[in-house]
CSV table of C-alpha atoms in Angstrom, one decimal:
chain,number,residue,atom,x,y,z
N,1,MET,CA,-3.9,7.0,-27.6
N,2,ASP,CA,-6.0,5.1,-30.2
N,3,GLN,CA,-9.2,3.2,-29.5
N,4,ARG,CA,-7.5,-0.1,-29.1
N,5,ASP,CA,-5.0,1.2,-26.5
N,6,GLU,CA,-8.0,2.8,-24.7
N,7,GLN,CA,-9.8,-0.5,-24.7
N,8,GLU,CA,-6.8,-2.4,-23.4
N,9,PHE,CA,-6.1,0.1,-20.7
N,10,ALA,CA,-9.9,0.1,-19.7
N,11,GLU,CA,-9.7,-3.8,-19.3
N,12,TYR,CA,-6.6,-3.6,-17.3
N,13,PHE,CA,-8.1,-1.0,-15.1
N,14,GLU,CA,-11.3,-3.0,-14.6
N,15,ALA,CA,-9.4,-6.2,-13.7
N,16,ARG,CA,-6.9,-4.8,-11.2
N,17,ARG,CA,-8.6,-1.7,-9.7
N,18,ASP,CA,-9.7,-3.5,-6.5
N,19,ALA,CA,-6.4,-5.2,-6.0
N,20,VAL,CA,-4.4,-2.0,-6.4
N,21,ARG,CA,-6.8,-0.3,-4.0
N,22,ARG,CA,-6.4,-3.0,-1.4
N,23,THR,CA,-2.6,-2.7,-1.7
N,24,ALA,CA,-2.8,1.1,-1.3
N,25,TYR,CA,-5.1,0.6,1.7
N,26,LEU,CA,-2.8,-1.8,3.4
N,27,LEU,CA,0.1,0.8,2.8
N,28,CYS,CA,-1.6,3.9,4.2
N,29,GLY,CA,-4.3,2.4,6.5
N,30,ASP,CA,-7.0,4.9,5.1
N,31,TRP,CA,-9.6,4.0,2.3
N,32,HIS,CA,-9.8,7.7,1.1
N,33,ARG,CA,-6.1,8.0,0.7
N,34,ALA,CA,-5.9,4.5,-0.7
N,35,ASP,CA,-8.3,5.7,-3.5
N,36,ASP,CA,-6.1,8.8,-4.1
N,37,LEU,CA,-3.0,6.5,-4.3
N,38,ALA,CA,-4.7,4.1,-6.7
N,39,GLN,CA,-5.9,6.9,-8.8
N,40,THR,CA,-2.4,8.4,-9.0
N,41,ALA,CA,-1.0,5.1,-10.1
N,42,PHE,CA,-3.5,4.6,-12.8
N,43,VAL,CA,-3.3,8.0,-14.1
N,44,ALA,CA,0.6,7.5,-14.4
N,45,LEU,CA,0.1,4.3,-16.1
N,46,HIS,CA,-2.5,5.8,-18.5
N,47,ARG,CA,0.1,8.5,-19.4
N,48,ARG,CA,2.6,6.0,-20.3
N,49,TRP,CA,0.4,3.2,-21.7
N,50,ARG,CA,1.7,3.5,-25.3
N,51,LYS,CA,5.3,3.3,-24.1
N,52,VAL,CA,4.9,0.1,-22.2
N,53,ARG,CA,6.7,-2.8,-23.9
N,54,ASP,CA,6.3,-5.6,-21.4
N,55,ARG,CA,2.5,-5.9,-20.7
N,56,GLY,CA,3.3,-8.6,-18.1
N,57,ALA,CA,5.2,-6.1,-15.9
N,58,LEU,CA,2.2,-3.8,-15.5
N,59,ASP,CA,1.4,-5.1,-11.9
N,60,ALA,CA,5.0,-4.4,-10.8
N,61,TYR,CA,4.9,-0.9,-12.4
N,62,VAL,CA,1.5,0.0,-10.7
N,63,ARG,CA,2.6,-1.4,-7.4
N,64,ARG,CA,6.0,0.6,-7.5
N,65,THR,CA,4.0,3.7,-8.4
N,66,VAL,CA,1.5,3.2,-5.5
N,67,VAL,CA,4.5,2.7,-3.0
N,68,ARG,CA,6.2,5.8,-4.3
N,69,ALA,CA,3.0,7.9,-4.1
N,70,MET,CA,2.5,6.9,-0.6
N,71,ILE,CA,6.1,7.7,0.5
N,72,ASP,CA,5.8,11.1,-1.4
N,73,GLU,CA,2.4,11.7,0.2
N,74,SER,CA,3.8,11.0,3.8
N,75,ARG,CA,6.6,13.6,3.2
N,76,ARG,CA,4.1,16.5,2.4
N,77,PRO,CA,3.5,18.8,5.4
N,78,TRP,CA,-0.3,18.8,5.1
N,79,ARG,CA,-0.5,15.1,5.4
N,80,ARG,CA,1.2,15.0,8.9
N,81,GLU,CA,-1.2,14.1,11.7
N,82,ARG,CA,-1.3,16.1,14.8
N,83,PHE,CA,-1.7,14.2,18.0
N,84,VAL,CA,-4.2,15.5,20.6
N,85,GLU,CA,-4.7,14.2,24.4
N,86,GLN,CA,-8.3,13.7,23.7
N,87,LEU,CA,-10.2,12.5,20.7
N,88,PRO,CA,-13.0,14.6,19.5
N,89,GLU,CA,-15.4,11.8,19.9
N,90,PRO,CA,-15.0,8.6,21.8
N,91,ALA,CA,-14.6,5.3,20.0
N,92,PRO,CA,-17.8,3.1,19.9
N,93,THR,CA,-17.6,0.3,22.4
N,94,ASP,CA,-20.8,-1.6,21.3
N,95,GLY,CA,-20.5,-5.3,21.9
N,96,GLU,CA,-17.9,-8.0,21.0
N,97,VAL,CA,-15.6,-7.6,18.1
N,98,GLY,CA,-14.9,-10.8,16.2
N,99,ASP,CA,-11.4,-12.2,16.5
N,100,THR,CA,-10.5,-11.8,12.9
N,101,VAL,CA,-11.6,-8.1,12.9
N,102,ALA,CA,-9.8,-7.5,16.1
N,103,THR,CA,-6.6,-9.2,14.7
N,104,ARG,CA,-6.8,-7.4,11.5
N,105,SER,CA,-7.4,-4.0,13.3
N,106,ALA,CA,-4.3,-4.5,15.5
N,107,LEU,CA,-2.2,-5.5,12.7
N,108,LEU,CA,-3.3,-2.3,10.6
N,109,ASP,CA,-2.8,-0.2,13.6
N,110,GLY,CA,0.6,-1.7,14.0
N,111,LEU,CA,1.4,-1.2,10.3
N,112,LYS,CA,0.7,2.5,10.7
N,113,LYS,CA,3.4,2.9,13.1
N,114,VAL,CA,6.0,1.3,10.9
N,115,PRO,CA,8.1,3.7,8.7
N,116,PRO,CA,6.7,3.9,5.1
N,117,ARG,CA,9.6,2.3,3.3
N,118,GLN,CA,9.6,-0.7,5.9
N,119,ARG,CA,5.7,-0.7,5.6
N,120,ALA,CA,5.9,-1.0,1.8
N,121,VAL,CA,8.3,-4.0,2.0
N,122,LEU,CA,6.2,-5.8,4.6
N,123,VAL,CA,2.9,-5.3,2.7
N,124,LEU,CA,4.4,-6.5,-0.6
N,125,ARG,CA,6.4,-9.4,1.1
N,126,PHE,CA,3.7,-10.7,3.5
N,127,LEU,CA,0.3,-9.4,2.4
N,128,GLU,CA,0.9,-9.3,-1.3
N,129,GLY,CA,2.9,-12.6,-1.3
N,130,LEU,CA,5.9,-11.3,-3.2
N,131,ASP,CA,9.2,-12.9,-2.7
N,132,VAL,CA,12.4,-11.0,-2.1
N,133,ALA,CA,13.4,-10.7,-5.8
N,134,ALA,CA,9.9,-9.5,-6.8
N,135,THR,CA,9.7,-7.0,-4.0
N,136,ALA,CA,13.2,-5.7,-4.9
N,137,GLU,CA,12.1,-5.4,-8.6
N,138,SER,CA,8.9,-3.5,-7.5
N,139,LEU,CA,10.8,-1.1,-5.3
N,140,LYS,CA,13.8,-0.6,-7.6
N,141,CYS,CA,16.2,-1.6,-4.9
N,142,SER,CA,18.6,-4.5,-4.1
N,143,GLU,CA,17.5,-7.8,-2.6
N,144,GLY,CA,19.7,-7.1,0.4
N,145,THR,CA,17.8,-3.8,0.9
N,146,VAL,CA,14.6,-5.8,0.8
N,147,LYS,CA,15.9,-8.2,3.6
N,148,SER,CA,17.2,-5.6,5.8
N,149,GLN,CA,14.0,-3.4,5.4
N,150,THR,CA,12.0,-6.7,6.2
N,151,ALA,CA,14.0,-7.4,9.5
N,152,ARG,CA,13.8,-3.7,10.4
N,153,GLY,CA,10.1,-3.6,9.6
N,154,LEU,CA,9.3,-6.8,11.4
N,155,THR,CA,11.2,-5.4,14.5
N,156,ALA,CA,9.4,-2.1,14.4
N,157,LEU,CA,6.0,-3.9,13.9
N,158,ARG,CA,6.6,-6.2,16.9
N,159,GLU,CA,7.5,-3.1,19.1
N,160,ALA,CA,4.4,-1.3,17.7
N,161,LEU,CA,2.2,-4.3,18.5
N,162,GLY,CA,3.8,-4.8,22.1
N,163,ASP,CA,1.2,-6.6,24.3
N,164,SER,CA,-1.3,-7.2,21.5
N,165,LEU,CA,1.3,-9.5,19.6
N,166,ASP,CA,0.5,-12.2,22.3
N,167,ASP,CA,-3.1,-11.8,21.7
N,168,LEU,CA,-2.6,-12.2,18.0
N,169,ARG,CA,-0.6,-15.4,18.5
N,170,SER,CA,-3.3,-16.7,20.6
N,171,ALA,CA,-6.0,-15.9,18.1
N,172,THR,CA,-4.4,-17.9,15.2
């Protein structure tokens, strides 16, 4: 890559780093994994930077790379969580938590229980603000698949949230 390409990539990276990291966090629910996913996406983009024809589609490419990296990581055996009866240390219960923090926490906990593909659709549609067509393009699938995954994902999220869904509705 020549100096001009390096400079363009550095500018893009600087401008989009935080947004890509936030998207990755919403997909996986862990800031450390989000950093890894964002890094994977930017490394893949850097490798193909000279071959990119449409610079306007960079965000879609990076989003798709983050989603695919997250799905790949969730399939790896060393990433699987083991559930135990008792946590090694109890969660701190010091004081009141603001409604916004509680709502966000409940939503993120619910998203973790939604299957990866459906979670990706929900994050892109509702948290990233993409429409059906843009989500389908990002995930390289049909619009019908996005609609069905959205419906199934919302159902799974409602089931995961259970009683806390009523708490979320009253907080808004």
